mmCIF file of C-alpha atoms in Angstrom:
data_model
loop_
_atom_site.group_PDB
_atom_site.id
_atom_site.type_symbol
_atom_site.label_atom_id
_atom_site.label_comp_id
_atom_site.label_asym_id
_atom_site.label_seq_id
_atom_site.Cartn_x
_atom_site.Cartn_y
_atom_site.Cartn_z
ATOM 1 C CA UNK A 1 24.081 15.128 0.827
ATOM 2 C CA UNK A 2 25.803 18.509 1.086
ATOM 3 C CA UNK A 3 28.498 17.456 -1.384
ATOM 4 C CA UNK A 4 25.990 16.273 -4.002
ATOM 5 C CA UNK A 5 24.664 18.767 -6.590
ATOM 6 C CA UNK A 6 20.928 18.920 -5.956
ATOM 7 C CA UNK A 7 18.110 19.609 -8.401
ATOM 8 C CA UNK A 8 15.473 22.201 -7.539
ATOM 9 C CA UNK A 9 12.786 19.492 -7.443
ATOM 10 C CA UNK A 10 14.516 17.553 -4.656
ATOM 11 C CA UNK A 11 12.048 17.312 -1.754
ATOM 12 C CA UNK A 12 13.923 16.165 1.344
ATOM 13 C CA UNK A 13 10.839 15.880 3.612
ATOM 14 C CA UNK A 14 9.233 13.513 1.074
ATOM 15 C CA UNK A 15 12.426 11.445 0.950
ATOM 16 C CA UNK A 16 12.473 11.285 4.744
ATOM 17 C CA UNK A 17 8.882 10.029 4.876
ATOM 18 C CA UNK A 18 9.644 7.507 2.127
ATOM 19 C CA UNK A 19 12.565 5.965 4.015
ATOM 20 C CA UNK A 20 11.278 5.092 7.509
ATOM 21 C CA UNK A 21 13.747 3.146 9.583
ATOM 22 C CA UNK A 22 16.752 4.017 7.411
ATOM 23 C CA UNK A 23 19.972 4.350 9.391
ATOM 24 C CA UNK A 24 22.634 6.940 8.615
ATOM 25 C CA UNK A 25 24.495 4.325 6.583
ATOM 26 C CA UNK A 26 21.307 3.434 4.704
ATOM 27 C CA UNK A 27 20.708 7.081 3.827
ATOM 28 C CA UNK A 28 24.319 7.489 2.682
ATOM 29 C CA UNK A 29 23.859 4.477 0.419
ATOM 30 C CA UNK A 30 20.609 5.965 -0.884
ATOM 31 C CA UNK A 31 22.400 9.172 -1.862
ATOM 32 C CA UNK A 32 25.252 7.256 -3.516
ATOM 33 C CA UNK A 33 22.876 5.106 -5.584
ATOM 34 C CA UNK A 34 20.910 8.215 -6.584
ATOM 35 C CA UNK A 35 24.109 10.022 -7.608
ATOM 36 C CA UNK A 36 25.198 7.051 -9.730
ATOM 37 C CA UNK A 37 21.783 6.939 -11.392
ATOM 38 C CA UNK A 38 21.937 10.654 -12.165
ATOM 39 C CA UNK A 39 25.399 10.281 -13.688
ATOM 40 C CA UNK A 40 24.399 7.253 -15.783
ATOM 41 C CA UNK A 41 21.354 9.051 -17.164
ATOM 42 C CA UNK A 42 23.307 12.180 -18.056
ATOM 43 C CA UNK A 43 21.955 14.394 -15.289
ATOM 44 C CA UNK A 44 24.213 16.975 -13.677
ATOM 45 C CA UNK A 45 22.160 17.154 -10.487
ATOM 46 C CA UNK A 46 20.416 14.649 -8.233
ATOM 47 C CA UNK A 47 16.649 15.099 -8.296
ATOM 48 C CA UNK A 48 13.547 13.242 -7.192
ATOM 49 C CA UNK A 49 13.673 10.874 -10.181
ATOM 50 C CA UNK A 50 17.099 9.572 -9.110
ATOM 51 C CA UNK A 51 16.088 9.444 -5.444
ATOM 52 C CA UNK A 52 12.953 7.461 -6.308
ATOM 53 C CA UNK A 53 15.073 5.067 -8.358
ATOM 54 C CA UNK A 54 17.530 4.618 -5.474
ATOM 55 C CA UNK A 55 14.807 4.043 -2.901
ATOM 56 C CA UNK A 56 13.018 1.465 -5.039
ATOM 57 C CA UNK A 57 16.263 -0.345 -5.840
ATOM 58 C CA UNK A 58 17.278 -0.557 -2.175
ATOM 59 C CA UNK A 59 13.849 -1.512 -0.811
ATOM 60 C CA UNK A 60 12.472 -3.660 -3.650
ATOM 61 C CA UNK A 61 15.523 -4.778 -5.632
ATOM 62 C CA UNK A 62 16.817 -3.975 -9.096
ATOM 63 C CA UNK A 63 14.509 -3.630 -12.077
ATOM 64 C CA UNK A 64 14.157 -6.914 -13.943
ATOM 65 C CA UNK A 65 14.221 -5.393 -17.418
ATOM 66 C CA UNK A 66 14.942 -8.728 -19.072
ATOM 67 C CA UNK A 67 12.170 -10.587 -17.218
ATOM 68 C CA UNK A 68 9.865 -12.455 -19.585
ATOM 69 C CA UNK A 69 6.460 -11.353 -18.272
ATOM 70 C CA UNK A 70 3.452 -12.575 -20.237
ATOM 71 C CA UNK A 71 0.798 -10.078 -21.315
ATOM 72 C CA UNK A 72 -1.735 -11.822 -19.077
ATOM 73 C CA UNK A 73 0.560 -11.430 -16.067
ATOM 74 C CA UNK A 74 1.041 -7.749 -16.897
ATOM 75 C CA UNK A 75 -2.747 -7.290 -17.044
ATOM 76 C CA UNK A 76 -3.215 -9.103 -13.744
ATOM 77 C CA UNK A 77 -0.528 -6.958 -12.138
ATOM 78 C CA UNK A 78 -2.012 -3.742 -13.537
ATOM 79 C CA UNK A 79 -5.436 -4.538 -12.099
ATOM 80 C CA UNK A 80 -3.943 -5.806 -8.818
ATOM 81 C CA UNK A 81 -1.921 -2.630 -8.236
ATOM 82 C CA UNK A 82 -4.766 -0.506 -9.579
ATOM 83 C CA UNK A 83 -7.009 -2.080 -6.949
ATOM 84 C CA UNK A 84 -4.628 -1.091 -4.158
ATOM 85 C CA UNK A 85 -4.346 2.459 -5.501
ATOM 86 C CA UNK A 86 -8.075 3.025 -5.972
ATOM 87 C CA UNK A 87 -9.008 1.715 -2.528
ATOM 88 C CA UNK A 88 -6.387 4.047 -1.059
ATOM 89 C CA UNK A 89 -7.758 7.010 -3.013
ATOM 90 C CA UNK A 90 -11.362 6.366 -2.008
ATOM 91 C CA UNK A 91 -10.823 5.348 1.639
ATOM 92 C CA UNK A 92 -10.859 7.854 4.463
ATOM 93 C CA UNK A 93 -7.811 7.487 6.694
ATOM 94 C CA UNK A 94 -5.586 5.923 4.022
ATOM 95 C CA UNK A 95 -2.157 7.396 3.356
ATOM 96 C CA UNK A 96 -1.955 9.280 0.027
ATOM 97 C CA UNK A 97 -0.855 7.291 -3.006
ATOM 98 C CA UNK A 98 2.674 8.322 -3.958
ATOM 99 C CA UNK A 99 3.249 5.991 -6.902
ATOM 100 C CA UNK A 100 1.893 2.909 -8.658
ATOM 101 C CA UNK A 101 4.084 0.775 -10.901
ATOM 102 C CA UNK A 102 4.033 -2.536 -12.743
ATOM 103 C CA UNK A 103 7.796 -2.534 -13.338
ATOM 104 C CA UNK A 104 9.145 -5.866 -11.989
ATOM 105 C CA UNK A 105 11.661 -5.478 -9.146
ATOM 106 C CA UNK A 106 13.263 -8.246 -7.146
ATOM 107 C CA UNK A 107 10.541 -10.815 -6.494
ATOM 108 C CA UNK A 108 7.767 -8.291 -7.090
ATOM 109 C CA UNK A 109 5.834 -7.696 -10.315
ATOM 110 C CA UNK A 110 4.591 -4.293 -9.167
ATOM 111 C CA UNK A 111 3.774 -2.147 -6.161
ATOM 112 C CA UNK A 112 1.852 0.834 -4.874
ATOM 113 C CA UNK A 113 3.729 3.228 -2.607
ATOM 114 C CA UNK A 114 1.879 5.389 -0.092
ATOM 115 C CA UNK A 115 3.389 8.220 1.913
ATOM 116 C CA UNK A 116 1.797 9.860 4.960
ATOM 117 C CA UNK A 117 1.371 13.628 4.873
ATOM 118 C CA UNK A 118 3.429 13.842 8.052
ATOM 119 C CA UNK A 119 5.564 11.635 10.257
ATOM 120 C CA UNK A 120 3.406 9.075 12.053
ATOM 121 C CA UNK A 121 3.966 8.747 15.788
ATOM 122 C CA UNK A 122 0.717 6.922 16.524
ATOM 123 C CA UNK A 123 -1.980 5.387 14.333
ATOM 124 C CA UNK A 124 -5.711 5.586 14.871
ATOM 125 C CA UNK A 125 -8.129 2.713 14.464
ATOM 126 C CA UNK A 126 -9.456 4.423 11.343
ATOM 127 C CA UNK A 127 -5.959 4.504 9.816
ATOM 128 C CA UNK A 128 -5.405 0.834 10.620
ATOM 129 C CA UNK A 129 -8.742 -0.140 9.096
ATOM 130 C CA UNK A 130 -7.776 1.858 6.006
ATOM 131 C CA UNK A 131 -4.508 -0.084 5.738
ATOM 132 C CA UNK A 132 -6.449 -3.321 5.928
ATOM 133 C CA UNK A 133 -8.788 -2.121 3.179
ATOM 134 C CA UNK A 134 -5.905 -1.108 0.894
ATOM 135 C CA UNK A 135 -4.138 -4.405 1.499
ATOM 136 C CA UNK A 136 -7.210 -6.298 0.308
ATOM 137 C CA UNK A 137 -7.661 -4.107 -2.770
ATOM 138 C CA UNK A 138 -5.332 -6.147 -4.974
ATOM 139 C CA UNK A 139 -7.007 -9.497 -4.345
ATOM 140 C CA UNK A 140 -10.459 -7.955 -4.728
ATOM 141 C CA UNK A 141 -9.509 -6.361 -8.068
ATOM 142 C CA UNK A 142 -8.253 -9.699 -9.403
ATOM 143 C CA UNK A 143 -11.454 -11.426 -8.341
ATOM 144 C CA UNK A 144 -13.693 -8.681 -9.700
ATOM 145 C CA UNK A 145 -12.066 -8.586 -13.152
ATOM 146 C CA UNK A 146 -10.844 -12.144 -13.708
ATOM 147 C CA UNK A 147 -13.197 -14.166 -11.498
ATOM 148 C CA UNK A 148 -12.674 -16.035 -8.199
ATOM 149 C CA UNK A 149 -11.079 -19.051 -9.884
ATOM 150 C CA UNK A 150 -8.358 -16.911 -11.486
ATOM 151 C CA UNK A 151 -7.097 -15.018 -8.440
ATOM 152 C CA UNK A 152 -3.350 -15.475 -8.094
ATOM 153 C CA UNK A 153 -0.727 -15.957 -5.408
ATOM 154 C CA UNK A 154 0.226 -12.302 -5.883
ATOM 155 C CA UNK A 155 -1.785 -11.294 -2.816
ATOM 156 C CA UNK A 156 0.155 -13.539 -0.420
ATOM 157 C CA UNK A 157 2.212 -10.697 1.070
ATOM 158 C CA UNK A 158 -0.934 -8.552 1.304
ATOM 159 C CA UNK A 159 -2.736 -11.275 3.237
ATOM 160 C CA UNK A 160 0.214 -11.746 5.594
ATOM 161 C CA UNK A 161 0.392 -8.019 6.268
ATOM 162 C CA UNK A 162 -3.357 -7.707 6.788
ATOM 163 C CA UNK A 163 -3.459 -10.699 9.129
ATOM 164 C CA UNK A 164 -0.491 -9.411 11.125
ATOM 165 C CA UNK A 165 -2.005 -5.934 11.468
ATOM 166 C CA UNK A 166 -5.435 -7.277 12.410
ATOM 167 C CA UNK A 167 -3.877 -9.532 15.054
ATOM 168 C CA UNK A 168 -1.942 -6.576 16.475
ATOM 169 C CA UNK A 169 -5.159 -4.547 16.647
ATOM 170 C CA UNK A 170 -6.762 -7.320 18.691
ATOM 171 C CA UNK A 171 -3.878 -8.441 20.906
ATOM 172 C CA UNK A 172 -1.716 -5.319 21.317
ATOM 173 C CA UNK A 173 -3.915 -2.263 20.907
ATOM 174 C CA UNK A 174 -7.186 -3.289 22.569
ATOM 175 C CA UNK A 175 -9.231 -2.628 19.409
ATOM 176 C CA UNK A 176 -11.601 -5.572 19.725
ATOM 177 C CA UNK A 177 -14.986 -5.031 21.354
ATOM 178 C CA UNK A 178 -15.270 -8.745 22.071
ATOM 179 C CA UNK A 179 -11.933 -9.070 23.907
ATOM 180 C CA UNK A 180 -11.887 -5.560 25.320
ATOM 181 C CA UNK A 181 -9.112 -3.218 26.402
ATOM 182 C CA UNK A 182 -6.427 -5.811 27.028
ATOM 183 C CA UNK A 183 -2.964 -6.661 25.723
ATOM 184 C CA UNK A 184 -2.467 -10.351 25.032
ATOM 185 C CA UNK A 185 0.777 -12.255 24.455
ATOM 186 C CA UNK A 186 -0.337 -14.252 21.436
ATOM 187 C CA UNK A 187 3.106 -15.816 20.901
ATOM 188 C CA UNK A 188 3.209 -17.311 24.398
ATOM 189 C CA UNK A 189 1.124 -20.476 24.242
ATOM 190 C CA UNK A 190 1.248 -20.835 28.045
ATOM 191 C CA UNK A 191 -0.271 -17.440 28.856
ATOM 192 C CA UNK A 192 -3.355 -17.766 26.659
ATOM 193 C CA UNK A 193 -6.104 -20.344 26.884
ATOM 194 C CA UNK A 194 -7.279 -22.187 23.797
ATOM 195 C CA UNK A 195 -10.629 -20.414 24.108
ATOM 196 C CA UNK A 196 -8.998 -16.977 24.124
ATOM 197 C CA UNK A 197 -6.751 -17.915 21.196
ATOM 198 C CA UNK A 198 -9.793 -19.053 19.225
ATOM 199 C CA UNK A 199 -11.530 -15.765 20.050
ATOM 200 C CA UNK A 200 -8.486 -13.821 18.824
ATOM 201 C CA UNK A 201 -8.467 -15.715 15.530
ATOM 202 C CA UNK A 202 -12.188 -15.134 15.132
ATOM 203 C CA UNK A 203 -11.743 -11.381 15.643
ATOM 204 C CA UNK A 204 -8.805 -11.320 13.201
ATOM 205 C CA UNK A 205 -10.916 -13.050 10.559
ATOM 206 C CA UNK A 206 -13.729 -10.555 11.114
ATOM 207 C CA UNK A 207 -11.382 -7.597 10.667
ATOM 208 C CA UNK A 208 -9.809 -8.970 7.486
ATOM 209 C CA UNK A 209 -13.165 -10.049 6.052
ATOM 210 C CA UNK A 210 -14.598 -6.634 6.836
ATOM 211 C CA UNK A 211 -11.702 -5.029 4.948
ATOM 212 C CA UNK A 212 -12.330 -7.359 2.015
ATOM 213 C CA UNK A 213 -16.001 -6.387 1.895
ATOM 214 C CA UNK A 214 -15.250 -2.656 2.069
ATOM 215 C CA UNK A 215 -12.615 -2.932 -0.670
ATOM 216 C CA UNK A 216 -15.098 -4.869 -2.797
ATOM 217 C CA UNK A 217 -17.703 -2.150 -2.328
ATOM 218 C CA UNK A 218 -15.236 0.558 -3.403
ATOM 219 C CA UNK A 219 -13.957 -1.284 -6.476
ATOM 220 C CA UNK A 220 -17.407 -2.414 -7.588
ATOM 221 C CA UNK A 221 -18.619 1.178 -7.400
ATOM 222 C CA UNK A 222 -15.551 2.497 -9.231
ATOM 223 C CA UNK A 223 -14.961 -0.365 -11.670
ATOM 224 C CA UNK A 224 -14.764 2.057 -14.596
ATOM 225 C CA UNK A 225 -11.912 3.887 -12.869
ATOM 226 C CA UNK A 226 -10.206 0.553 -12.251
ATOM 227 C CA UNK A 227 -10.268 -0.241 -15.980
ATOM 228 C CA UNK A 228 -8.934 3.227 -16.820
ATOM 229 C CA UNK A 229 -6.143 3.020 -14.270
ATOM 230 C CA UNK A 230 -5.101 -0.485 -15.334
ATOM 231 C CA UNK A 231 -4.993 0.591 -18.991
ATOM 232 C CA UNK A 232 -2.846 3.602 -18.103
ATOM 233 C CA UNK A 233 -0.453 1.431 -16.073
ATOM 234 C CA UNK A 234 -0.155 -1.015 -18.958
ATOM 235 C CA UNK A 235 0.763 1.873 -21.252
ATOM 236 C CA UNK A 236 3.068 3.916 -18.990
ATOM 237 C CA UNK A 237 4.102 1.282 -16.389
ATOM 238 C CA UNK A 238 4.597 3.882 -13.626
ATOM 239 C CA UNK A 239 2.243 6.641 -12.481
ATOM 240 C CA UNK A 240 2.608 9.162 -9.686
ATOM 241 C CA UNK A 241 -0.205 9.725 -7.241
ATOM 242 C CA UNK A 242 -0.829 13.139 -8.791
ATOM 243 C CA UNK A 243 -1.047 11.635 -12.274
ATOM 244 C CA UNK A 244 -3.605 9.120 -11.038
ATOM 245 C CA UNK A 245 -5.721 11.781 -9.355
ATOM 246 C CA UNK A 246 -5.560 14.026 -12.423
ATOM 247 C CA UNK A 247 -6.621 11.153 -14.660
ATOM 248 C CA UNK A 248 -9.599 10.299 -12.427
ATOM 249 C CA UNK A 249 -10.537 13.945 -11.932
ATOM 250 C CA UNK A 250 -12.765 15.561 -9.345
ATOM 251 C CA UNK A 251 -14.518 12.293 -8.505
ATOM 252 C CA UNK A 252 -11.702 11.432 -6.090
ATOM 253 C CA UNK A 253 -12.222 14.696 -4.215
ATOM 254 C CA UNK A 254 -15.969 14.113 -4.075
ATOM 255 C CA UNK A 255 -15.460 10.550 -2.870
ATOM 256 C CA UNK A 256 -13.086 11.721 -0.153
ATOM 257 C CA UNK A 257 -15.675 14.189 1.105
ATOM 258 C CA UNK A 258 -18.299 11.458 1.148
ATOM 259 C CA UNK A 259 -15.910 9.184 3.021
ATOM 260 C CA UNK A 260 -15.404 11.800 5.733
ATOM 261 C CA UNK A 261 -19.172 11.937 6.231
ATOM 262 C CA UNK A 262 -19.221 8.159 6.637
ATOM 263 C CA UNK A 263 -16.492 8.031 9.293
ATOM 264 C CA UNK A 264 -18.888 7.851 12.231
ATOM 265 C CA UNK A 265 -20.675 4.826 10.827
ATOM 266 C CA UNK A 266 -17.419 3.111 9.899
ATOM 267 C CA UNK A 267 -15.660 3.570 13.225
ATOM 268 C CA UNK A 268 -18.720 2.333 15.033
ATOM 269 C CA UNK A 269 -18.493 -1.103 13.384
ATOM 270 C CA UNK A 270 -16.861 -3.831 15.437
ATOM 271 C CA UNK A 271 -15.608 -5.863 12.494
ATOM 272 C CA UNK A 272 -14.290 -6.207 10.096
ATOM 273 C CA UNK A 273 -4.162 0.020 5.526
ATOM 274 C CA UNK A 274 1.597 1.974 4.647
ATOM 275 C CA UNK A 275 2.646 0.143 2.098
ATOM 276 C CA UNK A 276 0.295 -1.493 -0.174
ATOM 277 C CA UNK A 277 1.253 -4.743 -1.436
ATOM 278 C CA UNK A 278 3.886 -5.531 -3.800
ATOM 279 C CA UNK A 279 2.541 -8.265 -6.009
#
């Protein structure tokens, strides 16, 4: 990175948080891709725009500029990603929204990127519940706007992530009141009785269903914001977290304050999110 001319807007801590798990070789590749992007776009220095491009290309694949995406699919994607973003904005414990896009990449039609304010060493139950809520936001938005019979397969990765996280909460982190403070080897069929396995699955369903219900409450309450955000995504295709918050105004701040006041009630519930799903 020292040999690359850097723009004043280059924020290395943000890049570090946006590339968890990257090896030294991965980071070197990131810088090379960013430098190539800067050169191709006529920039003399590497800035955040080129770094964002490089990160997205490496993690999500190249932009599919020639992809024939129908207008209906674009609308579905805009509402799906808007649902993720809004639930993240209005949910206490959720990582801040960094970017929302409906630009197709790899196998994805869009994505919402969240970045924690600081490096995460451990996660609280509240943060995990928030990740579950955000994961369900896309499916809920589709159902709310287009109806239950027109939800798509776009939420499949969200559902897998939510199920995996909920199962980890129950079997690894002792976050189930029913099963208690125990660690269970779910993958070992010999160490767990059929009754315990059924109890685990029941707790997982409760956690995911609880996240679905909370996401539905948020998006029903803020449906007007969902329409505004989807329309803006359809027009601009990519929005930063700051652009989204500016567009929605002070209501996000007010909602966050209200969410903090509701933490006690929320953490006391036994039932039932950072990447939010790429559709």
